PDB file of C-alpha atoms in Angstrom:
ATOM      1  CA  UNK A1088       0.000   0.000  -0.001  1.00 61.00           C
ATOM      2  CA  UNK A1089       1.316   3.441  -0.946  1.00 65.00           C
ATOM      3  CA  UNK A1090       1.865   6.045   1.724  1.00 67.00           C
ATOM      4  CA  UNK A1091      -0.898   8.585   1.948  1.00 66.00           C
ATOM      5  CA  UNK A1092      -0.013  12.269   1.411  1.00 64.00           C
ATOM      6  CA  UNK A1093      -1.645  15.038   3.369  1.00 59.00           C
ATOM      7  CA  UNK A1094      -3.522  17.713   1.424  1.00 57.00           C
ATOM      8  CA  UNK A1095      -1.827  21.083   1.173  1.00 57.00           C
ATOM      9  CA  UNK A1096      -3.423  23.944   3.114  1.00 52.00           C
ATOM     10  CA  UNK A1097      -4.567  26.880   1.044  1.00 51.00           C
ATOM     11  CA  UNK A1098      -4.478  30.333   2.627  1.00 54.00           C
ATOM     12  CA  UNK A1099      -7.785  32.147   2.185  1.00 56.00           C
ATOM     13  CA  UNK A1100      -6.978  35.467   3.810  1.00 56.00           C
ATOM     14  CA  UNK A1101      -4.126  37.923   4.096  1.00 56.00           C
ATOM     15  CA  UNK A1102      -1.230  37.062   6.330  1.00 59.00           C
ATOM     16  CA  UNK A1103      -0.647  39.151   9.439  1.00 59.00           C
ATOM     17  CA  UNK A1104       2.676  40.413   8.144  1.00 61.00           C
ATOM     18  CA  UNK A1105       1.003  41.673   4.925  1.00 61.00           C
ATOM     19  CA  UNK A1106      -1.706  43.524   6.883  1.00 56.00           C
ATOM     20  CA  UNK A1107       0.831  45.186   9.165  1.00 57.00           C
ATOM     21  CA  UNK A1108       2.959  46.240   6.194  1.00 61.00           C
ATOM     22  CA  UNK A1109      -0.131  47.752   4.502  1.00 59.00           C
ATOM     23  CA  UNK A1110      -1.011  49.761   7.615  1.00 56.00           C
ATOM     24  CA  UNK A1111       2.499  51.105   8.008  1.00 62.00           C
ATOM     25  CA  UNK A1112       2.477  52.281   4.394  1.00 57.00           C
ATOM     26  CA  UNK A1113      -0.983  53.929   4.569  1.00 52.00           C
ATOM     27  CA  UNK A1114      -1.753  55.252   8.040  1.00 52.00           C
ATOM     28  CA  UNK A1115      -5.174  56.749   8.755  1.00 52.00           C
ATOM     29  CA  UNK A1116      -4.991  60.539   8.209  1.00 52.00           C
ATOM     30  CA  UNK A1117      -5.599  62.485  11.385  1.00 52.00           C
ATOM     31  CA  UNK A1118      -4.912  59.494  13.618  1.00 53.00           C
ATOM     32  CA  UNK A1119      -1.634  57.982  14.701  1.00 54.00           C
ATOM     33  CA  UNK A1120      -2.896  54.396  14.625  1.00 52.00           C
ATOM     34  CA  UNK A1121      -3.904  52.388  11.569  1.00 52.00           C
ATOM     35  CA  UNK A1122      -7.450  51.165  10.989  1.00 51.00           C
ATOM     36  CA  UNK A1123      -7.784  47.543  12.030  1.00 54.00           C
ATOM     37  CA  UNK A1124     -11.476  46.787  12.257  1.00 53.00           C
ATOM     38  CA  UNK A1125     -12.666  44.013   9.956  1.00 54.00           C
ATOM     39  CA  UNK A1126     -12.443  44.196   6.196  1.00 54.00           C
ATOM     40  CA  UNK A1127     -12.511  47.996   6.175  1.00 53.00           C
ATOM     41  CA  UNK A1128      -8.903  47.898   7.381  1.00 51.00           C
ATOM     42  CA  UNK A1129      -7.894  46.892   3.858  1.00 55.00           C
ATOM     43  CA  UNK A1130     -10.159  49.361   2.056  1.00 55.00           C
ATOM     44  CA  UNK A1131      -8.698  52.345   0.271  1.00 59.00           C
ATOM     45  CA  UNK A1132      -8.834  55.675   2.047  1.00 59.00           C
ATOM     46  CA  UNK A1133     -11.953  57.720   1.214  1.00 57.00           C
ATOM     47  CA  UNK A1134     -11.361  60.901  -0.744  1.00 60.00           C
ATOM     48  CA  UNK A1135     -11.335  63.963   1.490  1.00 61.00           C
ATOM     49  CA  UNK A1136     -14.075  66.369   0.441  1.00 56.00           C
ATOM     50  CA  UNK A1137     -14.038  70.020   1.381  1.00 56.00           C
ATOM     51  CA  UNK A1138     -16.714  71.086   3.841  1.00 52.00           C
ATOM     52  CA  UNK A1139     -19.918  72.118   2.062  1.00 47.00           C
ATOM     53  CA  UNK A1140     -21.219  75.562   2.884  1.00 47.00           C
ATOM     54  CA  UNK A1141     -24.763  76.705   2.283  1.00 47.00           C
ATOM     55  CA  UNK A1142     -24.741  79.904   0.268  1.00 46.00           C
ATOM     56  CA  UNK A1143     -21.920  81.614   2.136  1.00 47.00           C
ATOM     57  CA  UNK A1144     -22.405  84.720   0.021  1.00 53.00           C
ATOM     58  CA  UNK A1145     -25.951  85.745  -0.832  1.00 61.00           C
ATOM     59  CA  UNK A1146     -26.839  85.778  -4.485  1.00 70.00           C
ATOM     60  CA  UNK A1147     -28.039  88.877  -6.264  1.00 69.00           C
ATOM     61  CA  UNK A1148     -31.714  87.919  -5.951  1.00 85.00           C
ATOM     62  CA  UNK A1149     -31.617  85.877  -2.737  1.00 89.00           C
ATOM     63  CA  UNK A1150     -33.102  88.645  -0.561  1.00 90.00           C
ATOM     64  CA  UNK A1151     -35.993  89.125  -2.981  1.00 92.00           C
ATOM     65  CA  UNK A1152     -36.583  85.368  -3.093  1.00 92.00           C
ATOM     66  CA  UNK A1153     -36.689  85.170   0.714  1.00 94.00           C
ATOM     67  CA  UNK A1154     -39.027  88.194   0.908  1.00 95.00           C
ATOM     68  CA  UNK A1155     -41.487  86.598  -1.524  1.00 95.00           C
ATOM     69  CA  UNK A1156     -41.257  83.249   0.258  1.00 95.00           C
ATOM     70  CA  UNK A1157     -41.921  84.900   3.627  1.00 95.00           C
ATOM     71  CA  UNK A1158     -45.025  86.575   2.206  1.00 95.00           C
ATOM     72  CA  UNK A1159     -46.289  83.284   0.729  1.00 95.00           C
ATOM     73  CA  UNK A1160     -45.683  81.358   3.969  1.00 95.00           C
ATOM     74  CA  UNK A1161     -47.426  84.097   5.956  1.00 94.00           C
ATOM     75  CA  UNK A1162     -50.447  83.997   3.639  1.00 94.00           C
ATOM     76  CA  UNK A1163     -50.633  80.191   3.955  1.00 93.00           C
ATOM     77  CA  UNK A1164     -50.301  80.413   7.751  1.00 92.00           C
ATOM     78  CA  UNK A1165     -53.145  82.913   7.932  1.00 92.00           C
ATOM     79  CA  UNK A1166     -55.277  80.575   5.814  1.00 90.00           C
ATOM     80  CA  UNK A1167     -54.524  77.773   8.299  1.00 90.00           C
ATOM     81  CA  UNK A1168     -55.666  80.053  11.127  1.00 89.00           C
ATOM     82  CA  UNK A1169     -58.828  80.881   9.155  1.00 87.00           C
ATOM     83  CA  UNK A1170     -59.544  77.171   8.750  1.00 86.00           C
ATOM     84  CA  UNK A1171     -59.389  77.170   4.948  1.00 87.00           C
ATOM     85  CA  UNK A1172     -56.074  75.276   4.651  1.00 89.00           C
ATOM     86  CA  UNK A1173     -54.795  72.215   6.552  1.00 90.00           C
ATOM     87  CA  UNK A1174     -51.666  72.739   8.649  1.00 91.00           C
ATOM     88  CA  UNK A1175     -49.957  69.771   6.935  1.00 91.00           C
ATOM     89  CA  UNK A1176     -49.462  71.944   3.847  1.00 90.00           C
ATOM     90  CA  UNK A1177     -46.970  74.043   5.835  1.00 91.00           C
ATOM     91  CA  UNK A1178     -44.769  71.016   6.617  1.00 91.00           C
ATOM     92  CA  UNK A1179     -42.096  71.714   3.950  1.00 91.00           C
ATOM     93  CA  UNK A1180     -41.456  75.235   5.246  1.00 91.00           C
ATOM     94  CA  UNK A1181     -42.161  75.306   8.996  1.00 92.00           C
ATOM     95  CA  UNK A1182     -40.069  73.610  11.657  1.00 90.00           C
ATOM     96  CA  UNK A1183     -42.005  70.779  13.325  1.00 87.00           C
ATOM     97  CA  UNK A1184     -42.200  72.655  16.659  1.00 89.00           C
ATOM     98  CA  UNK A1185     -43.891  75.565  14.898  1.00 91.00           C
ATOM     99  CA  UNK A1186     -46.440  73.308  13.227  1.00 92.00           C
ATOM    100  CA  UNK A1187     -47.815  72.281  16.628  1.00 91.00           C
ATOM    101  CA  UNK A1188     -48.146  75.880  17.808  1.00 90.00           C
ATOM    102  CA  UNK A1189     -49.847  76.953  14.553  1.00 91.00           C
ATOM    103  CA  UNK A1190     -52.284  74.031  14.870  1.00 91.00           C
ATOM    104  CA  UNK A1191     -53.053  74.984  18.472  1.00 90.00           C
ATOM    105  CA  UNK A1192     -53.683  78.605  17.522  1.00 88.00           C
ATOM    106  CA  UNK A1193     -55.913  77.494  14.624  1.00 88.00           C
ATOM    107  CA  UNK A1194     -57.951  75.312  16.998  1.00 88.00           C
ATOM    108  CA  UNK A1195     -58.308  78.183  19.469  1.00 87.00           C
ATOM    109  CA  UNK A1196     -59.345  80.577  16.682  1.00 82.00           C
ATOM    110  CA  UNK A1197     -61.953  78.120  15.439  1.00 83.00           C
ATOM    111  CA  UNK A1198     -63.364  77.698  18.963  1.00 83.00           C
ATOM    112  CA  UNK A1199     -63.543  81.478  19.412  1.00 78.00           C
ATOM    113  CA  UNK A1200     -65.284  81.954  16.046  1.00 74.00           C
ATOM    114  CA  UNK A1201     -67.993  79.360  16.709  1.00 76.00           C
ATOM    115  CA  UNK A1202     -69.893  81.462  19.220  1.00 70.00           C
ATOM    116  CA  UNK A1203     -68.854  84.944  18.109  1.00 60.00           C
ATOM    117  CA  UNK A1204     -70.582  87.310  15.714  1.00 61.00           C
ATOM    118  CA  UNK A1205     -68.377  90.449  15.936  1.00 58.00           C
ATOM    119  CA  UNK A1206     -64.855  91.164  14.706  1.00 55.00           C
ATOM    120  CA  UNK A1207     -63.462  87.949  16.143  1.00 53.00           C
ATOM    121  CA  UNK A1208     -65.735  86.000  13.782  1.00 53.00           C
ATOM    122  CA  UNK A1209     -64.091  87.790  10.839  1.00 55.00           C
ATOM    123  CA  UNK A1210     -60.517  87.351  12.109  1.00 57.00           C
ATOM    124  CA  UNK A1211     -58.103  85.765   9.622  1.00 55.00           C
ATOM    125  CA  UNK A1212     -60.661  86.036   6.812  1.00 66.00           C
ATOM    126  CA  UNK A1213     -59.883  87.747   3.485  1.00 75.00           C
ATOM    127  CA  UNK A1214     -56.191  88.102   4.280  1.00 84.00           C
ATOM    128  CA  UNK A1215     -54.091  90.414   2.128  1.00 90.00           C
ATOM    129  CA  UNK A1216     -50.353  91.068   2.355  1.00 93.00           C
ATOM    130  CA  UNK A1217     -49.694  94.777   2.730  1.00 94.00           C
ATOM    131  CA  UNK A1218     -45.883  94.642   2.778  1.00 95.00           C
ATOM    132  CA  UNK A1219     -42.975  92.299   3.375  1.00 95.00           C
ATOM    133  CA  UNK A1220     -39.299  92.906   4.130  1.00 95.00           C
ATOM    134  CA  UNK A1221     -36.340  90.566   4.607  1.00 94.00           C
ATOM    135  CA  UNK A1222     -32.966  91.303   6.207  1.00 94.00           C
ATOM    136  CA  UNK A1223     -29.804  89.221   5.957  1.00 93.00           C
ATOM    137  CA  UNK A1224     -28.638  88.316   9.485  1.00 92.00           C
ATOM    138  CA  UNK A1225     -25.843  85.887   8.612  1.00 90.00           C
ATOM    139  CA  UNK A1226     -24.875  83.425   5.900  1.00 89.00           C
ATOM    140  CA  UNK A1227     -28.026  81.486   5.056  1.00 89.00           C
ATOM    141  CA  UNK A1228     -30.067  83.286   7.747  1.00 93.00           C
ATOM    142  CA  UNK A1229     -32.767  85.906   7.183  1.00 95.00           C
ATOM    143  CA  UNK A1230     -35.345  87.626   9.331  1.00 96.00           C
ATOM    144  CA  UNK A1231     -38.515  88.828   7.651  1.00 96.00           C
ATOM    145  CA  UNK A1232     -41.391  91.082   8.670  1.00 97.00           C
ATOM    146  CA  UNK A1233     -44.758  90.896   6.931  1.00 96.00           C
ATOM    147  CA  UNK A1234     -47.759  93.200   7.464  1.00 96.00           C
ATOM    148  CA  UNK A1235     -51.071  91.382   7.001  1.00 94.00           C
ATOM    149  CA  UNK A1236     -54.558  92.843   6.855  1.00 92.00           C
ATOM    150  CA  UNK A1237     -57.677  90.746   7.342  1.00 84.00           C
ATOM    151  CA  UNK A1238     -61.341  91.636   7.707  1.00 80.00           C
ATOM    152  CA  UNK A1239     -60.921  92.564  11.378  1.00 79.00           C
ATOM    153  CA  UNK A1240     -57.520  94.324  11.653  1.00 86.00           C
ATOM    154  CA  UNK A1241     -53.924  94.678  10.520  1.00 91.00           C
ATOM    155  CA  UNK A1242     -51.213  92.622  12.183  1.00 91.00           C
ATOM    156  CA  UNK A1243     -47.476  92.043  11.932  1.00 95.00           C
ATOM    157  CA  UNK A1244     -45.832  88.667  11.383  1.00 95.00           C
ATOM    158  CA  UNK A1245     -42.133  88.072  12.066  1.00 96.00           C
ATOM    159  CA  UNK A1246     -40.283  85.080  10.610  1.00 95.00           C
ATOM    160  CA  UNK A1247     -36.762  83.699  10.797  1.00 96.00           C
ATOM    161  CA  UNK A1248     -35.757  81.724   7.706  1.00 95.00           C
ATOM    162  CA  UNK A1249     -32.703  79.485   7.599  1.00 93.00           C
ATOM    163  CA  UNK A1250     -31.154  77.825   4.570  1.00 91.00           C
ATOM    164  CA  UNK A1251     -31.505  74.047   4.648  1.00 87.00           C
ATOM    165  CA  UNK A1252     -30.513  71.365   2.153  1.00 85.00           C
ATOM    166  CA  UNK A1253     -34.028  71.217   0.751  1.00 82.00           C
ATOM    167  CA  UNK A1254     -34.552  74.993   0.605  1.00 88.00           C
ATOM    168  CA  UNK A1255     -35.588  77.586   3.169  1.00 92.00           C
ATOM    169  CA  UNK A1256     -37.162  76.663   6.493  1.00 93.00           C
ATOM    170  CA  UNK A1257     -38.954  78.904   8.992  1.00 94.00           C
ATOM    171  CA  UNK A1258     -37.457  78.331  12.458  1.00 94.00           C
ATOM    172  CA  UNK A1259     -39.241  81.143  14.319  1.00 94.00           C
ATOM    173  CA  UNK A1260     -42.703  82.609  13.745  1.00 94.00           C
ATOM    174  CA  UNK A1261     -44.503  85.329  15.687  1.00 94.00           C
ATOM    175  CA  UNK A1262     -47.975  86.516  14.735  1.00 91.00           C
ATOM    176  CA  UNK A1263     -49.116  89.792  16.265  1.00 85.00           C
TER     177      UNK A1263
END
């Protein structure tokens, strides 16, 4: 009977010496120790991207765009308070904390209108924008003032608009 030979072992992964040599050649930028967690230790270094800034310098028409947007958001908010528009339509522009306060004020306005027949019954109806102004506060940050007239009276609305990835978002809203 012929002697039996043992099968040769096949290496399936990198040897420790090869991994250590790779880490010494390509250390992790910003850290003194090489990456050693799992298979990502052998991955190529990701390209370093410069930090993205949101409109660091305002464009020529940015102030006018923000002024018009503030007027449109104010008109929509007044329609929510009048009960002719659902508050969910303001979701793309208002911060989620503001949506709750606008909904609460709309509910209170509706409750006040149900039993009233005087000026409070006409509040928030037939809203017109008298004027709107926007001021640049910082990069990507505006404050706007809008004067609104409805069937009962004139009122002022103040907004703070901040640049976000999806567009402008209102982070503060005061209705006089």
